[in-house]
PDB file of C-alpha atoms and ligand atoms in Angstrom:
ATOM      1  CA  UNK A   1      26.288   8.782  -3.369  1.00  0.00           C
ATOM      2  CA  UNK A   2      29.867   9.058  -4.614  1.00  0.00           C
ATOM      3  CA  UNK A   3      33.225   9.257  -2.678  1.00  0.00           C
ATOM      4  CA  UNK A   4      34.695  12.518  -3.613  1.00  0.00           C
ATOM      5  CA  UNK A   5      38.993  13.510  -2.661  1.00  0.00           C
ATOM      6  CA  UNK A   6      41.781  16.164  -2.513  1.00  0.00           C
ATOM      7  CA  UNK A   7      44.843  16.089  -3.270  1.00  0.00           C
ATOM      8  CA  UNK A   8      47.036  18.677  -1.226  1.00  0.00           C
ATOM      9  CA  UNK A   9      48.362  19.994  -4.585  1.00  0.00           C
ATOM     10  CA  UNK A  10      50.681  22.142  -2.216  1.00  0.00           C
ATOM     11  CA  UNK A  11      53.541  20.697  -2.062  1.00  0.00           C
ATOM     12  CA  UNK A  12      53.725  21.677  -5.843  1.00  0.00           C
ATOM     13  CA  UNK A  13      53.657  17.616  -6.915  1.00  0.00           C
ATOM     14  CA  UNK A  14      49.887  17.750  -9.333  1.00  0.00           C
ATOM     15  CA  UNK A  15      50.351  13.959  -8.741  1.00  0.00           C
ATOM     16  CA  UNK A  16      48.214  12.338  -6.188  1.00  0.00           C
ATOM     17  CA  UNK A  17      48.849   9.906  -4.352  1.00  0.00           C
ATOM     18  CA  UNK A  18      47.679   8.537  -0.560  1.00  0.00           C
ATOM     19  CA  UNK A  19      50.589  10.264   0.988  1.00  0.00           C
ATOM     20  CA  UNK A  20      48.601  14.033  -0.725  1.00  0.00           C
ATOM     21  CA  UNK A  21      45.043  12.672   0.375  1.00  0.00           C
ATOM     22  CA  UNK A  22      43.551  15.160   1.916  1.00  0.00           C
ATOM     23  CA  UNK A  23      40.007  14.640   2.772  1.00  0.00           C
ATOM     24  CA  UNK A  24      37.550  12.350   1.017  1.00  0.00           C
ATOM     25  CA  UNK A  25      34.036  12.760   1.192  1.00  0.00           C
ATOM     26  CA  UNK A  26      30.860  11.202   0.660  1.00  0.00           C
ATOM     27  CA  UNK A  27      28.354  13.409  -1.975  1.00  0.00           C
ATOM     28  CA  UNK A  28      25.616  13.379  -2.450  1.00  0.00           C
ATOM     29  CA  UNK A  29      22.099  14.644  -5.057  1.00  0.00           C
ATOM     30  CA  UNK A  30      20.258  16.898  -3.207  1.00  0.00           C
ATOM     31  CA  UNK A  31      16.760  15.454  -2.663  1.00  0.00           C
ATOM     32  CA  UNK A  32      13.730  17.710  -3.346  1.00  0.00           C
ATOM     33  CA  UNK A  33      11.140  16.201  -0.128  1.00  0.00           C
ATOM     34  CA  UNK A  34       9.141  18.830  -1.954  1.00  0.00           C
ATOM     35  CA  UNK A  35       8.885  17.407  -5.114  1.00  0.00           C
ATOM     36  CA  UNK A  36       4.981  15.781  -5.795  1.00  0.00           C
ATOM     37  CA  UNK A  37       7.348  12.645  -7.443  1.00  0.00           C
ATOM     38  CA  UNK A  38       8.911  11.711  -3.493  1.00  0.00           C
ATOM     39  CA  UNK A  39       8.161   8.714  -1.645  1.00  0.00           C
ATOM     40  CA  UNK A  40       9.596   8.628   1.977  1.00  0.00           C
ATOM     41  CA  UNK A  41       9.692   4.883   1.751  1.00  0.00           C
ATOM     42  CA  UNK A  42      10.533   4.177   5.816  1.00  0.00           C
ATOM     43  CA  UNK A  43      12.476   7.110   8.103  1.00  0.00           C
ATOM     44  CA  UNK A  44      14.279   6.620  11.164  1.00  0.00           C
ATOM     45  CA  UNK A  45      11.410   7.519  13.149  1.00  0.00           C
ATOM     46  CA  UNK A  46      10.347   3.989  12.792  1.00  0.00           C
ATOM     47  CA  UNK A  47      11.362   0.632  11.446  1.00  0.00           C
ATOM     48  CA  UNK A  48       8.046  -0.437   9.417  1.00  0.00           C
ATOM     49  CA  UNK A  49       7.490   1.127   6.311  1.00  0.00           C
ATOM     50  CA  UNK A  50       5.434   4.263   6.259  1.00  0.00           C
ATOM     51  CA  UNK A  51       3.260   3.362   2.692  1.00  0.00           C
ATOM     52  CA  UNK A  52       0.074   0.589   2.240  1.00  0.00           C
ATOM     53  CA  UNK A  53       0.115  -2.742   1.467  1.00  0.00           C
ATOM     54  CA  UNK A  54      -1.389  -0.959  -1.553  1.00  0.00           C
ATOM     55  CA  UNK A  55       1.020   1.545  -2.879  1.00  0.00           C
ATOM     56  CA  UNK A  56       2.383   0.261  -6.440  1.00  0.00           C
ATOM     57  CA  UNK A  57       6.049   0.914  -4.055  1.00  0.00           C
ATOM     58  CA  UNK A  58       5.569  -1.300  -1.820  1.00  0.00           C
ATOM     59  CA  UNK A  59       7.569  -4.169  -2.280  1.00  0.00           C
ATOM     60  CA  UNK A  60      10.421  -1.301  -2.556  1.00  0.00           C
ATOM     61  CA  UNK A  61       9.848  -0.488   1.499  1.00  0.00           C
ATOM     62  CA  UNK A  62      10.137  -3.957   1.937  1.00  0.00           C
ATOM     63  CA  UNK A  63      13.514  -4.459   0.572  1.00  0.00           C
ATOM     64  CA  UNK A  64      14.924  -1.340   2.038  1.00  0.00           C
ATOM     65  CA  UNK A  65      13.043  -2.937   5.493  1.00  0.00           C
ATOM     66  CA  UNK A  66      14.570  -6.595   4.761  1.00  0.00           C
ATOM     67  CA  UNK A  67      18.035  -4.321   4.337  1.00  0.00           C
ATOM     68  CA  UNK A  68      18.047  -2.665   7.337  1.00  0.00           C
ATOM     69  CA  UNK A  69      17.168  -6.530   8.944  1.00  0.00           C
ATOM     70  CA  UNK A  70      20.534  -8.343   7.637  1.00  0.00           C
ATOM     71  CA  UNK A  71      22.582  -5.576   8.644  1.00  0.00           C
ATOM     72  CA  UNK A  72      21.419  -5.153  11.726  1.00  0.00           C
ATOM     73  CA  UNK A  73      21.577  -9.194  11.643  1.00  0.00           C
ATOM     74  CA  UNK A  74      25.359  -9.672  10.222  1.00  0.00           C
ATOM     75  CA  UNK A  75      26.380  -6.373  12.636  1.00  0.00           C
ATOM     76  CA  UNK A  76      25.050  -8.163  16.394  1.00  0.00           C
ATOM     77  CA  UNK A  77      22.884  -6.231  16.405  1.00  0.00           C
ATOM     78  CA  UNK A  78      25.085  -3.260  16.888  1.00  0.00           C
ATOM     79  CA  UNK A  79      24.127  -0.778  13.759  1.00  0.00           C
ATOM     80  CA  UNK A  80      21.761   0.077  10.602  1.00  0.00           C
ATOM     81  CA  UNK A  81      21.091   1.765   7.673  1.00  0.00           C
ATOM     82  CA  UNK A  82      17.530   4.203   9.136  1.00  0.00           C
ATOM     83  CA  UNK A  83      15.562   7.019   6.302  1.00  0.00           C
ATOM     84  CA  UNK A  84      16.682   4.967   3.119  1.00  0.00           C
ATOM     85  CA  UNK A  85      16.164   7.843   0.860  1.00  0.00           C
ATOM     86  CA  UNK A  86      18.455  10.676   2.322  1.00  0.00           C
ATOM     87  CA  UNK A  87      20.910   7.745   5.119  1.00  0.00           C
ATOM     88  CA  UNK A  88      21.289   7.666   8.467  1.00  0.00           C
ATOM     89  CA  UNK A  89      23.337   5.176  10.557  1.00  0.00           C
ATOM     90  CA  UNK A  90      21.474   4.100  13.966  1.00  0.00           C
ATOM     91  CA  UNK A  91      23.453   3.247  16.630  1.00  0.00           C
ATOM     92  CA  UNK A  92      23.340   2.614  20.435  1.00  0.00           C
ATOM     93  CA  UNK A  93      26.518   5.648  21.397  1.00  0.00           C
ATOM     94  CA  UNK A  94      27.228   4.922  24.988  1.00  0.00           C
ATOM     95  CA  UNK A  95      27.129   8.895  26.638  1.00  0.00           C
ATOM     96  CA  UNK A  96      26.807  11.820  24.733  1.00  0.00           C
ATOM     97  CA  UNK A  97      28.869  10.789  21.987  1.00  0.00           C
ATOM     98  CA  UNK A  98      26.651  10.585  19.566  1.00  0.00           C
ATOM     99  CA  UNK A  99      28.917  11.425  16.554  1.00  0.00           C
ATOM    100  CA  UNK A 100      26.226   9.970  13.494  1.00  0.00           C
ATOM    101  CA  UNK A 101      24.370  13.101  14.313  1.00  0.00           C
ATOM    102  CA  UNK A 102      20.669  13.927  16.211  1.00  0.00           C
ATOM    103  CA  UNK A 103      19.179  11.578  12.485  1.00  0.00           C
ATOM    104  CA  UNK A 104      20.994   8.597  15.098  1.00  0.00           C
ATOM    105  CA  UNK A 105      17.131   8.082  16.804  1.00  0.00           C
ATOM    106  CA  UNK A 106      18.434   6.224  20.062  1.00  0.00           C
ATOM    107  CA  UNK A 107      15.242   5.254  20.785  1.00  0.00           C
ATOM    108  CA  UNK A 108      14.199   3.750  18.207  1.00  0.00           C
ATOM    109  CA  UNK A 109      17.310   2.069  17.195  1.00  0.00           C
ATOM    110  CA  UNK A 110      15.940   0.400  21.366  1.00  0.00           C
ATOM    111  CA  UNK A 111      12.629  -1.034  19.529  1.00  0.00           C
ATOM    112  CA  UNK A 112      14.102  -2.029  16.836  1.00  0.00           C
ATOM    113  CA  UNK A 113      13.606  -5.762  17.173  1.00  0.00           C
ATOM    114  CA  UNK A 114      10.718  -5.906  18.225  1.00  0.00           C
ATOM    115  CA  UNK A 115       9.483  -2.602  15.316  1.00  0.00           C
ATOM    116  CA  UNK A 116      10.138  -4.455  12.974  1.00  0.00           C
ATOM    117  CA  UNK A 117       8.404  -7.659  11.077  1.00  0.00           C
ATOM    118  CA  UNK A 118      10.201 -10.620   8.488  1.00  0.00           C
ATOM    119  CA  UNK A 119       9.250 -10.247   4.684  1.00  0.00           C
ATOM    120  CA  UNK A 120       9.331 -12.056   1.654  1.00  0.00           C
ATOM    121  CA  UNK A 121      13.108 -11.586   1.403  1.00  0.00           C
ATOM    122  CA  UNK A 122      14.281 -12.147   5.661  1.00  0.00           C
ATOM    123  CA  UNK A 123      12.488 -15.062   4.684  1.00  0.00           C
ATOM    124  CA  UNK A 124      13.726 -16.166   1.057  1.00  0.00           C
ATOM    125  CA  UNK A 125      17.340 -15.003   2.266  1.00  0.00           C
ATOM    126  CA  UNK A 126      15.963 -17.066   5.457  1.00  0.00           C
ATOM    127  CA  UNK A 127      17.015 -14.777   7.688  1.00  0.00           C
ATOM    128  CA  UNK A 128      16.725 -15.500  11.683  1.00  0.00           C
ATOM    129  CA  UNK A 129      14.196 -13.515  13.390  1.00  0.00           C
ATOM    130  CA  UNK A 130      15.130  -9.909  15.368  1.00  0.00           C
ATOM    131  CA  UNK A 131      14.820 -12.542  18.125  1.00  0.00           C
ATOM    132  CA  UNK A 132      15.862 -14.875  16.990  1.00  0.00           C
ATOM    133  CA  UNK A 133      19.528 -14.710  15.983  1.00  0.00           C
ATOM    134  CA  UNK A 134      19.052 -13.825  20.014  1.00  0.00           C
ATOM    135  CA  UNK A 135      20.738 -10.098  18.950  1.00  0.00           C
TER     136      UNK A 135
HETATM  137 ZN1   ZN B 201      13.088  -9.611   9.160  1.00  0.00          ZN
END
């Protein structure tokens, strides 16, 4: 993922600075999900790894689930990232203002404390369980 910025050159000033900044974009590589090399390890519909315990990538899936836990903990239960190959911000938003698109599955966000299973990374970082953290 990269950051791209565009500047206003209409003023004739070719020096990019903060006053000429027009837009900032997050740019990411298109992921070919049809490729046989693509493996989805966690998605935004569930907070547990999609891979079997014996899968060679299971360790990566555990680490990514740990990152969800630490994000959830550090933000007092307000937000975490899911669908980590194509990141999706997950949070509960009141009303109809879902500014993070259809991938922000509110039901899954509220289920996170029940679905997340702490693993060796959560334990190594001495994270309180989601229930212990009180969020
Ligand atoms: Zn955990």
